[in-house]
Coordinates of C-alpha atoms and ligand atoms in Angstrom, one line a residue:
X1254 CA 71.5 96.0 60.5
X1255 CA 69.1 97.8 62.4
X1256 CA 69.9 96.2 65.7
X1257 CA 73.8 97.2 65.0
X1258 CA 72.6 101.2 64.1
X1259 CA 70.5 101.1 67.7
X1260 CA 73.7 99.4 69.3
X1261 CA 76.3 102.1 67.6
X1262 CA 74.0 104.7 69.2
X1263 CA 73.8 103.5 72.7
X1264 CA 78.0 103.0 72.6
X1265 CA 77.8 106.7 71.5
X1266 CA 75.5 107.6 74.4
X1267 CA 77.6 106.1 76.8
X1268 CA 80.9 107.7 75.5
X1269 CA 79.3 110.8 75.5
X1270 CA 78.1 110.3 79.5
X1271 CA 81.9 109.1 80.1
X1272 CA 84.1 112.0 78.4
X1273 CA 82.4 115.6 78.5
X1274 CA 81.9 117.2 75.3
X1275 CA 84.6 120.1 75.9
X1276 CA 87.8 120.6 74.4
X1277 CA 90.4 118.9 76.0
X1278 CA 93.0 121.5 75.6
X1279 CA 91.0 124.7 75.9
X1280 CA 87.6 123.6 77.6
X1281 CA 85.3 124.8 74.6
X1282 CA 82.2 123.6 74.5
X1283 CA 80.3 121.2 71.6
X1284 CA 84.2 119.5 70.3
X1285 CA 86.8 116.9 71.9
X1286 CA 90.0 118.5 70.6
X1287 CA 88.9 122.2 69.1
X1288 CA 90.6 123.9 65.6
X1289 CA 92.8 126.7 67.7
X1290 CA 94.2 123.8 69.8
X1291 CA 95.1 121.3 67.0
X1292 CA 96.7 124.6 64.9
X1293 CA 98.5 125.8 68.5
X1294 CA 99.9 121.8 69.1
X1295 CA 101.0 121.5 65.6
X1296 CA 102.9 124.8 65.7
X1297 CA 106.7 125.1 64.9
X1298 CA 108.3 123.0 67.8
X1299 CA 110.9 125.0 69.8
X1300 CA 114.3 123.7 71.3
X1301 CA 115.0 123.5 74.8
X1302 CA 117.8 124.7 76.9
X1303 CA 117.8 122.0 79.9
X1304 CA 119.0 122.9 83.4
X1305 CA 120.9 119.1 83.0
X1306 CA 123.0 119.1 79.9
X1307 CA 121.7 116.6 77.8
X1308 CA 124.3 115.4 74.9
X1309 CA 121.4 115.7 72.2
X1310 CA 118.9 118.7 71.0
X1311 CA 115.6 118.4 73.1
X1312 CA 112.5 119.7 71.3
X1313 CA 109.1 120.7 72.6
X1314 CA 105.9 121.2 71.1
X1315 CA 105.5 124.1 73.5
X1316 CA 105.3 125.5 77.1
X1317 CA 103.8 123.4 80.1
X1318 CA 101.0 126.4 80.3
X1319 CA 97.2 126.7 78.9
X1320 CA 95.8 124.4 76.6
X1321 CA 98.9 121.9 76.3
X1322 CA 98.9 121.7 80.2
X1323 CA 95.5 121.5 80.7
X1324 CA 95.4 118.8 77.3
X1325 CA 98.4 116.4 79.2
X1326 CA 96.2 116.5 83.0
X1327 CA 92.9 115.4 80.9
X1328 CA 95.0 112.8 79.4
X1329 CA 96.8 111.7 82.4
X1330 CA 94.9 112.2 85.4
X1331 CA 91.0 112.3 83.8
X1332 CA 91.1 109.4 81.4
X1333 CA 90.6 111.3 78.6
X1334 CA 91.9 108.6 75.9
X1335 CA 90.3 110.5 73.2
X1336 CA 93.1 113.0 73.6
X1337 CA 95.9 110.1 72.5
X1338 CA 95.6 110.6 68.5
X1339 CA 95.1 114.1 68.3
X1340 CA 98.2 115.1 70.6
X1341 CA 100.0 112.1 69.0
X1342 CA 99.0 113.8 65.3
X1343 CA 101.3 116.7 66.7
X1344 CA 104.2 115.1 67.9
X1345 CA 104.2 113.1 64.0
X1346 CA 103.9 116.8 62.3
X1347 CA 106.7 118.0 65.0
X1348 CA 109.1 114.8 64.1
X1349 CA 108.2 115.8 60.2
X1350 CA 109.2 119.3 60.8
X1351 CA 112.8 118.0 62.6
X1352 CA 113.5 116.1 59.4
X1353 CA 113.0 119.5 57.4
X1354 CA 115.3 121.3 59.5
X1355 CA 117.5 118.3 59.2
X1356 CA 117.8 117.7 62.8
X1357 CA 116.8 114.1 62.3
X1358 CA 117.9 111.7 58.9
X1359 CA 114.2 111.2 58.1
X1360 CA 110.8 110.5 59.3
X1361 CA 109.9 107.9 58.1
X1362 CA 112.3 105.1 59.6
X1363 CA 112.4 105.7 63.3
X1364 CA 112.5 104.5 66.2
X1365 CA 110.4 105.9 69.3
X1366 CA 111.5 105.1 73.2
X1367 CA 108.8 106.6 75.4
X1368 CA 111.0 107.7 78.4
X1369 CA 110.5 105.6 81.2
X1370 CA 107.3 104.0 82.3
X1371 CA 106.8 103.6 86.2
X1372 CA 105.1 100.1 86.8
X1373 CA 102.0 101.1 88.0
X1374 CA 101.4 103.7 85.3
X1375 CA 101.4 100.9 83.1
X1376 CA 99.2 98.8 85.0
X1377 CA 96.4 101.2 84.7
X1378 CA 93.8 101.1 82.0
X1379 CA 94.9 102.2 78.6
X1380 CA 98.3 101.4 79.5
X1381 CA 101.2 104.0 80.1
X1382 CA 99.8 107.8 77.9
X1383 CA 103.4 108.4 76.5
X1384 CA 103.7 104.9 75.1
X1385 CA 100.3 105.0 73.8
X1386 CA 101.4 108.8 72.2
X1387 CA 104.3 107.0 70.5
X1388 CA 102.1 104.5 68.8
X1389 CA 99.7 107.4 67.8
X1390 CA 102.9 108.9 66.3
X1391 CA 103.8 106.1 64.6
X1392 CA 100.4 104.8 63.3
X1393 CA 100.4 108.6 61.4
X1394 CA 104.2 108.4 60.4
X1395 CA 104.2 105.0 58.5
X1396 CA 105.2 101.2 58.8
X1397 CA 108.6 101.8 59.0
X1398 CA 108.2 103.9 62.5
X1399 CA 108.8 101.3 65.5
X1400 CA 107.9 102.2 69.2
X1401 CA 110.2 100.3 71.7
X1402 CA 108.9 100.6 75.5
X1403 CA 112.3 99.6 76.6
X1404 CA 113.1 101.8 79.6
X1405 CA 111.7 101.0 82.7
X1406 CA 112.2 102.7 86.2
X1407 CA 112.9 100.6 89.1
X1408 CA 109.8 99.8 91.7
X1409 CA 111.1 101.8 94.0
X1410 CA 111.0 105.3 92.1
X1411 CA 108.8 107.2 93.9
X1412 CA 105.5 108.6 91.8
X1413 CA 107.2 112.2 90.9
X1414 CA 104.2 113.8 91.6
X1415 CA 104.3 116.7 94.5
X1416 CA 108.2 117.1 94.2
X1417 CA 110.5 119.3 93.3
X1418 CA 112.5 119.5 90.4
X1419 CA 115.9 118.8 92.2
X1420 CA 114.5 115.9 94.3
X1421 CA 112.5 114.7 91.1
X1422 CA 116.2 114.1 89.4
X1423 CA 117.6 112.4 92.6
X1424 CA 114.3 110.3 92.8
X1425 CA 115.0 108.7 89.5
X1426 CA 119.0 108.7 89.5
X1427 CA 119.9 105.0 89.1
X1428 CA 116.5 104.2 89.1
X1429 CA 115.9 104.2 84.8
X1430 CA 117.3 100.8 83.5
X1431 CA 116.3 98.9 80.6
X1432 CA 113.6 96.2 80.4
X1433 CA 114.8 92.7 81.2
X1434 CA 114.7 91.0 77.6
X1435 CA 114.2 94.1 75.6
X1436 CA 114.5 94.0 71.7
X1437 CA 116.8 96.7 70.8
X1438 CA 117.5 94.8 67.4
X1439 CA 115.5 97.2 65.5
X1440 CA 117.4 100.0 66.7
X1441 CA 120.5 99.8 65.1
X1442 CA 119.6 101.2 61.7
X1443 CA 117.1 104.1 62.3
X1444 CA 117.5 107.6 64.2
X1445 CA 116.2 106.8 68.2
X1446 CA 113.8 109.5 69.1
X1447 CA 113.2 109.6 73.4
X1448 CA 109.7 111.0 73.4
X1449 CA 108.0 112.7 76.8
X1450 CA 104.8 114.2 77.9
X1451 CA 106.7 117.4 79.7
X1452 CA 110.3 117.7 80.0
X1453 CA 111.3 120.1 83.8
X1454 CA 115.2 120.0 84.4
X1455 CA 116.2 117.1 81.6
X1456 CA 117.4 115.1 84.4
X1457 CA 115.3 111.7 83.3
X1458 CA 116.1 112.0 79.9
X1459 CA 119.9 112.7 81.0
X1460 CA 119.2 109.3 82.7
X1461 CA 117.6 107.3 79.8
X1462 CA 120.1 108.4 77.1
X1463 CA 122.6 107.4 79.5
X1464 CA 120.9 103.8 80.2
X1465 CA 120.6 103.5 76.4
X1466 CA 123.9 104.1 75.2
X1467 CA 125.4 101.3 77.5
X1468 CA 122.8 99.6 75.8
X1469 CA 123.9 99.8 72.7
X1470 CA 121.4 102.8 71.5
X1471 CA 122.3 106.3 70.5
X1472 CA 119.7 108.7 70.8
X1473 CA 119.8 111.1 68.3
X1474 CA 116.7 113.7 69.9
X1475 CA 114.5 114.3 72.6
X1476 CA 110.8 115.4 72.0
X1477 CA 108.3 116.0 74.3
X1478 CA 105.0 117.4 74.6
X1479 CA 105.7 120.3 76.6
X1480 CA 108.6 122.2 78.5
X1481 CA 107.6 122.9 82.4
Ligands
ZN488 ZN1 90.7 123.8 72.3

């Protein structure tokens, strides 16, 4: 017992070395994820008007400015894992608040497509951040929530990173297919939800709802973390 306290401590030691104590949204001080940014990522989500047309409603939790920017970079540049459950927590309360306004059939028999996961992104540790958002989502929404990885983009999609919004959409034209073998079984009874960290012209969702429905799968809604 008292070898497993001293051990729990040193694990705790070492997080605390690895991941600053600072807010991960707003860079308090002294907390991971502070009160003002859970309350501002669980606000009402609002609905997107897409330079690409999409044939669904696209949600976001908010703007791609302050906290929720700074909150995606820590989670997808700085490792900051921690940042998975809290952000994940939002999107669940966002997907709750959809059902309210009756924008989706329920919340509680869904299933989640992250949008497409570049292959190294999911090479890297912790695996691709928007599928492990969806499960984080999921986890909080209940056991009859699925998450389907299922669209993939082709090897030779460039990383997005550094281009511009029209050359990001011609970068990942053609490239979005769906994963050889995928299981899209489960889809056929519950509303399909294509879930994003930050949404700029629409043009890779356009893509993946697209892919999907030749596939088989209607999307009913995009949500994403935040709107560039
Ligand atoms: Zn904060």
């Amino acid at each position: 017992m008292r070898v497993h306290k001293t051990g729990a401590r040193i694990a705790r030691a070492t997080v605390d070395l690895v991941i600053p104590t600072v807010c991960g949204g707003c860079g308090t001080p002294g907390t991971r994820w502070c009160v003002r940014c859970a309350r501002m990522f669980a606000d009402t989500p609002i609905e997107l008007r897409t330079s690409v047309v999409l044939p669904v409603p696209a949600y976001a939790l908010g703007r791609y400015t302050g906290a929720r920017r700074r909150a995606i970079l820590e989670l997808k540049e700085h490792g900051r894992t921690d940042l998975t459950n809290p952000i994940g927590l939002a999107l669940a309360t966002a997907l709750r608040t959809l059902d309210r306004w009756s924008e989706l059939p329920g919340s509680t028999h869904l299933v989640l497509i992250p949008a497409p996961t570049r292959w190294w992104a999911a090479r890297r540790r912790g695996g691709d951040p928007v599928t492990a958002l969806a499960a984080a989502a999921a986890a909080e929404l209940g056991s009859g929530v699925f998450v389907k990885p299922v669209l993939v983009t082709s090897s030779w999609a460039r990383d997005s990173a550094g281009l511009s919004a029209p050359e990001r959409g011609e970068n990942l034209s053609g490239a979005v297919r769906v994963r050889r073998g995928a299981d899209l079984a489960a889809c056929g009874g519950a509303a399909v939800v294509l879930l994003d960290d930050v949404l700029t012209t629409g043009s890779t969702a356009a893509h993946s709802i697209d892919v999907l429905r030749r596939a088989g799968v209607e999307v009913h809604l995009v949500l994403v973390v935040a709107a560039a």
